[in-house]
XYZ file of C-alpha atoms in Angstrom:
361
model
C 10.903 -21.798 14.540
C 7.820 -22.247 16.712
C 10.013 -22.304 19.816
C 11.499 -18.930 18.844
C 8.015 -17.482 18.395
C 6.947 -18.798 21.787
C 9.738 -16.735 23.340
C 8.637 -13.499 21.692
C 6.859 -10.668 23.486
C 4.741 -7.815 22.160
C 4.569 -4.326 23.625
C 1.217 -2.616 23.075
C 0.576 0.925 24.314
C 3.604 0.583 26.588
C 2.621 -2.747 28.218
C 4.476 -5.942 27.327
C 2.653 -9.272 26.902
C 4.136 -12.749 26.540
C 3.105 -15.661 24.359
C 0.920 -17.269 27.030
C -1.032 -14.042 27.568
C -1.512 -13.588 23.821
C -2.820 -17.138 23.458
C -5.254 -16.792 26.344
C -6.115 -13.710 28.374
C -5.382 -10.858 25.947
C -8.593 -11.217 23.927
C -10.804 -11.053 27.044
C -8.761 -8.176 28.471
C -9.011 -6.070 25.323
C -12.684 -6.956 24.806
C -13.480 -5.711 28.291
C -11.320 -2.603 27.989
C -12.072 -1.544 24.396
C -15.119 -3.584 23.296
C -15.519 -7.078 21.895
C -15.530 -5.819 18.287
C -12.796 -3.225 18.791
C -9.591 -2.967 16.785
C -7.632 -3.947 19.895
C -9.732 -7.121 20.143
C -8.966 -7.894 16.479
C -5.289 -7.410 17.253
C -5.599 -9.895 20.126
C -7.169 -12.417 17.727
C -4.229 -12.052 15.351
C -1.712 -12.470 18.164
C -3.495 -15.631 19.353
C -3.129 -16.996 15.815
C 0.508 -15.896 15.647
C 1.386 -17.741 18.854
C -0.512 -20.945 18.041
C 1.202 -24.146 16.871
C 0.635 -23.628 13.130
C 3.595 -22.642 10.950
C 1.402 -20.637 8.550
C -1.439 -18.159 8.788
C -4.083 -16.829 6.426
C -3.993 -13.458 4.659
C -6.245 -11.810 2.074
C -5.085 -10.184 -1.154
C -6.428 -6.708 -1.869
C -8.380 -7.535 -5.043
C -7.334 -4.353 -6.838
C -7.519 -6.005 -10.279
C -9.778 -8.976 -9.618
C -11.422 -11.143 -6.983
C -9.623 -11.076 -3.583
C -7.897 -14.349 -2.713
C -6.888 -16.101 0.475
C -3.283 -17.199 0.903
C -1.478 -19.118 3.626
C 1.961 -17.706 4.349
C 4.789 -18.982 6.527
C 5.393 -17.175 9.804
C 9.143 -17.668 9.396
C 9.097 -15.798 6.073
C 6.972 -13.031 7.573
C 9.661 -12.535 10.207
C 12.328 -12.416 7.477
C 10.357 -9.698 5.698
C 9.941 -7.758 8.931
C 13.674 -7.844 9.606
C 14.374 -6.479 6.104
C 12.178 -3.448 6.763
C 13.558 -2.879 10.246
C 17.139 -2.952 8.936
C 16.381 -0.678 5.974
C 14.704 1.939 8.169
C 17.009 1.602 11.167
C 14.196 0.970 13.651
C 15.174 0.145 17.243
C 13.642 -1.558 20.255
C 11.228 0.756 22.053
C 10.414 2.859 18.973
C 6.685 3.642 18.797
C 5.049 2.018 15.746
C 1.571 3.087 14.654
C -0.767 0.262 13.592
C -3.626 1.799 11.586
C -4.042 -0.739 8.769
C -6.749 -3.442 8.568
C -5.512 -6.721 10.030
C -7.005 -9.152 7.467
C -4.434 -7.884 4.939
C -0.690 -8.413 4.858
C 0.166 -4.732 5.418
C -1.546 -4.654 8.815
C -0.213 -8.037 9.884
C 3.346 -7.055 8.977
C 3.275 -3.946 11.189
C 2.559 -6.283 14.102
C 5.289 -8.732 13.073
C 7.824 -5.892 12.860
C 6.916 -4.956 16.420
C 7.375 -8.594 17.472
C 10.813 -9.091 15.902
C 12.223 -5.635 16.736
C 10.662 -4.939 20.141
C 8.726 -1.915 18.915
C 6.005 -0.298 21.050
C 2.841 -0.933 19.032
C 0.224 1.849 19.058
C -3.058 0.410 17.671
C -5.501 2.915 16.161
C -8.634 1.685 14.388
C -8.197 2.131 10.608
C -9.757 5.384 9.420
C -9.097 8.321 7.147
C -7.520 10.278 10.030
C -5.308 7.849 11.991
C -3.358 10.597 13.801
C -6.418 12.507 15.012
C -6.416 10.983 18.496
C -2.656 10.946 19.101
C -0.885 13.513 21.244
C 2.565 12.914 19.738
C 4.146 11.454 16.628
C 5.169 7.801 16.525
C 8.660 6.960 15.306
C 7.313 4.653 12.576
C 4.010 4.504 10.717
C 2.627 2.678 7.680
C -0.316 4.301 5.893
C -2.173 4.201 2.595
C -2.207 7.302 0.335
C -5.784 8.231 1.309
C -4.854 8.403 4.999
C -1.846 10.602 4.247
C -3.881 12.892 1.983
C -6.607 13.361 4.606
C -4.073 13.978 7.361
C -2.415 16.736 5.343
C -5.687 18.687 5.301
C -5.794 19.145 9.108
C -2.987 21.366 10.497
C -2.629 19.584 13.856
C -2.588 16.165 12.182
C -0.156 17.373 9.521
C 2.227 18.497 12.266
C 2.153 15.013 13.800
C 2.649 13.470 10.348
C 5.731 15.612 9.784
C 7.094 14.422 13.134
C 7.095 10.725 12.137
C 10.733 9.726 11.705
C 10.032 6.898 9.236
C 6.738 7.035 7.315
C 6.047 4.377 4.691
C 3.147 4.621 2.247
C 1.776 1.576 0.450
C -1.392 -0.006 -0.834
C -1.702 2.364 -3.792
C 0.137 4.768 -6.027
C 1.390 8.084 -4.650
C 0.317 10.604 -7.285
C 2.348 13.639 -8.309
C 0.389 16.091 -6.152
C 0.759 14.003 -2.981
C 4.423 13.406 -3.728
C 5.004 17.150 -4.097
C 3.298 17.828 -0.752
C 5.574 15.292 0.980
C 8.853 16.317 -0.639
C 9.457 19.103 1.886
C 8.895 16.896 4.935
C 11.805 17.049 7.402
C 11.899 13.295 8.038
C 12.011 10.212 5.826
C 8.898 9.408 3.785
C 8.921 6.329 1.557
C 6.723 4.777 -1.100
C 6.813 0.996 -0.813
C 6.755 -1.644 -3.527
C 5.484 -5.183 -3.096
C 2.426 -7.404 -2.995
C 0.833 -9.969 -0.721
C 2.975 -12.752 -2.184
C 6.152 -10.845 -1.210
C 4.785 -10.447 2.342
C 4.403 -6.694 2.037
C 7.187 -4.698 0.383
C 10.584 -5.656 -1.022
C 11.703 -2.184 -2.142
C 11.217 1.495 -1.303
C 11.716 4.865 -2.951
C 12.274 8.119 -1.101
C 9.547 10.779 -1.377
C 11.013 13.457 0.916
C 14.133 15.578 0.861
C 16.888 15.803 -1.744
C 16.922 11.984 -2.056
C 13.363 11.961 -3.483
C 13.244 9.782 -6.594
C 11.039 7.817 -8.988
C 13.414 4.863 -8.566
C 12.923 2.092 -6.016
C 15.810 0.566 -4.068
C 15.339 -3.187 -3.494
C 16.133 -4.676 -0.102
C 19.281 -6.714 0.366
C 18.805 -10.226 -0.999
C 16.113 -9.204 -3.517
C 16.883 -9.958 -7.186
C 15.114 -8.294 -10.110
C 14.763 -9.153 -13.796
C 12.394 -8.226 -16.626
C 10.253 -10.720 -18.493
C 10.054 -10.798 -22.289
C 6.902 -8.690 -22.030
C 8.648 -6.064 -19.879
C 7.080 -7.016 -16.543
C 9.147 -6.946 -13.372
C 10.094 -10.345 -11.949
C 11.076 -10.553 -8.279
C 13.264 -13.207 -6.687
C 13.234 -12.761 -2.916
C 13.933 -16.232 -1.490
C 13.788 -15.052 2.112
C 10.083 -14.220 1.724
C 8.942 -16.424 -1.184
C 10.724 -19.392 -2.807
C 9.197 -18.672 -6.236
C 10.151 -16.125 -8.852
C 7.189 -13.771 -8.966
C 6.010 -12.033 -12.135
C 4.447 -8.828 -10.846
C 2.231 -7.597 -13.725
C 4.071 -4.254 -13.493
C 5.887 -2.879 -16.512
C 9.224 -1.584 -15.264
C 12.638 -0.223 -16.187
C 15.818 -1.490 -14.528
C 18.668 0.899 -13.789
C 22.363 0.099 -14.003
C 22.652 0.679 -10.239
C 20.181 -2.109 -9.398
C 17.219 0.180 -8.796
C 13.988 0.144 -10.814
C 11.030 2.326 -11.653
C 7.470 1.298 -12.446
C 5.943 2.413 -15.755
C 2.455 1.023 -15.099
C 0.541 -2.229 -14.769
C 0.414 -4.565 -17.739
C -3.338 -5.027 -17.315
C -3.763 -1.234 -17.274
C -2.599 -1.015 -20.867
C -5.393 0.068 -23.226
C -5.048 -0.908 -26.898
C -7.096 1.737 -28.685
C -6.948 1.811 -32.477
C -3.678 -0.165 -32.416
C -1.974 2.299 -30.047
C -1.076 1.085 -26.545
C -1.892 3.643 -23.853
C -0.924 3.253 -20.197
C -3.714 4.164 -17.736
C -1.293 5.537 -15.131
C 0.345 7.888 -17.646
C -3.002 9.361 -18.710
C -4.026 9.839 -15.066
C -0.734 11.572 -14.294
C -1.159 13.905 -17.287
C -4.723 14.829 -16.246
C -3.858 15.351 -12.569
C -2.737 19.027 -12.880
C -5.893 19.951 -14.793
C -8.716 18.307 -12.810
C -9.378 19.324 -9.173
C -11.884 16.515 -8.509
C -11.360 12.738 -8.115
C -11.201 10.752 -11.351
C -9.974 7.463 -12.780
C -9.083 6.292 -16.264
C -10.398 2.969 -17.513
C -11.584 1.397 -20.772
C -14.557 -0.193 -22.477
C -14.941 -2.351 -25.607
C -15.358 -0.320 -28.793
C -16.467 -1.615 -32.214
C -14.176 0.787 -34.099
C -11.083 1.120 -31.872
C -11.162 -2.246 -30.074
C -11.039 -0.378 -26.764
C -11.956 3.212 -25.978
C -10.545 5.266 -23.137
C -13.156 6.151 -20.514
C -12.854 8.716 -17.735
C -14.773 8.185 -14.489
C -15.386 11.416 -12.560
C -16.573 11.530 -8.956
C -19.345 13.868 -7.856
C -19.328 16.145 -10.922
C -21.305 16.000 -14.184
C -19.865 14.343 -17.257
C -20.113 17.728 -18.983
C -17.938 19.590 -16.458
C -16.340 22.631 -18.163
C -12.794 21.718 -17.105
C -12.852 18.447 -19.032
C -12.505 19.847 -22.557
C -9.364 21.919 -21.871
C -7.887 19.029 -19.867
C -8.402 16.642 -22.788
C -6.912 19.188 -25.184
C -3.667 19.044 -23.200
C -3.343 15.294 -23.917
C -1.896 13.590 -26.999
C -4.778 12.707 -29.367
C -4.718 8.958 -28.676
C -4.794 9.567 -24.907
C -7.998 11.591 -24.941
C -11.028 9.874 -23.335
C -13.864 9.222 -25.742
C -16.427 8.816 -22.959
C -16.963 10.382 -19.524
C -19.013 8.622 -16.835
C -20.096 10.412 -13.655
C -20.171 8.244 -10.507
C -21.093 8.982 -6.921
C -17.785 7.496 -5.696
C -14.783 5.980 -7.419
C -14.551 2.257 -6.666
C -11.970 1.253 -4.048
C -10.825 -2.072 -2.631
C -10.836 -2.902 1.076
C -7.293 -1.530 1.368
C -8.136 1.757 -0.344
C -6.582 0.949 -3.724
C -8.385 1.840 -6.959
C -10.616 -1.089 -7.880
C -9.684 -1.330 -11.551
C -11.987 -4.285 -12.248
C -15.027 -2.447 -10.865
C -14.014 0.709 -12.748
C -14.104 -1.219 -16.009
C -17.548 -2.565 -15.139
C -18.834 0.967 -14.473
C -17.555 2.070 -17.883
C -19.620 -0.479 -19.798
């Protein structure tokens, strides 16, 4: 396996570099050209690690529901994952691939690995809320988080470049109904991805654009799915992880092999003996509240748990809250509203559910 990696090349901004360059000169070259702390320099550091003699490398989990962890993953399995994505999307050698995700996390690393195994032309852009702002044309492939897509849609020139991406995948967080509606009319393929660090990025996708848009995810070839006794999705993807992985996501399996996610098991609030799913309450409130918000819970002496709404940048007595709550089933209605300066996010832009619960106390 290491011998096959040593024969790989990487094309960055149209220039191709071999293994020896990545192990040695690339860091100094990029530091001089872009700055020693630049995103290009970070990319060079990752490539030096990729081409070293180790069979594994370190990645960080996102920490969306707890403390972030470090994992060591096999390079061979990362390449297997990359090939799955490349095949599913039909990417070809020479296609421009935008890298705008942080490199400590699996999502950023896997964009690079896809470029390595498929001969893509990697276009590094420092992670930001507007990754297309400095580009003059659309890449063929891009991976973004929902926040980046949302921000890009607000700027006409950036939106035009976003629409020109032939294969756009969105991961690292849920695509809400409003964002999904804005993407449904896009002329090219837009996908929501499903996976986690332990599956080396995604193992399934669902279409967000065009007539094929759906709530149901299609697993990659070689990925098996079952449900646990508690209704959580269990993934068996031996090409990327030898273990069967319980995901913590409540799901429904379709007869055609696809699945849809109902919500996270740890986002279930038991209030007065009634189980309420955080994601369902957020989706029901979305049409009624024009400002950022998040649903969480806090201990309650009467109900066991009470539903709490965090609102960003508006008072807890905002006049739109009462009619929004009235549109919910009685057991879904928040019993407390907490105003915060900013909703908590993880390093990858996901909602930080653990921090949200702390803010609700």
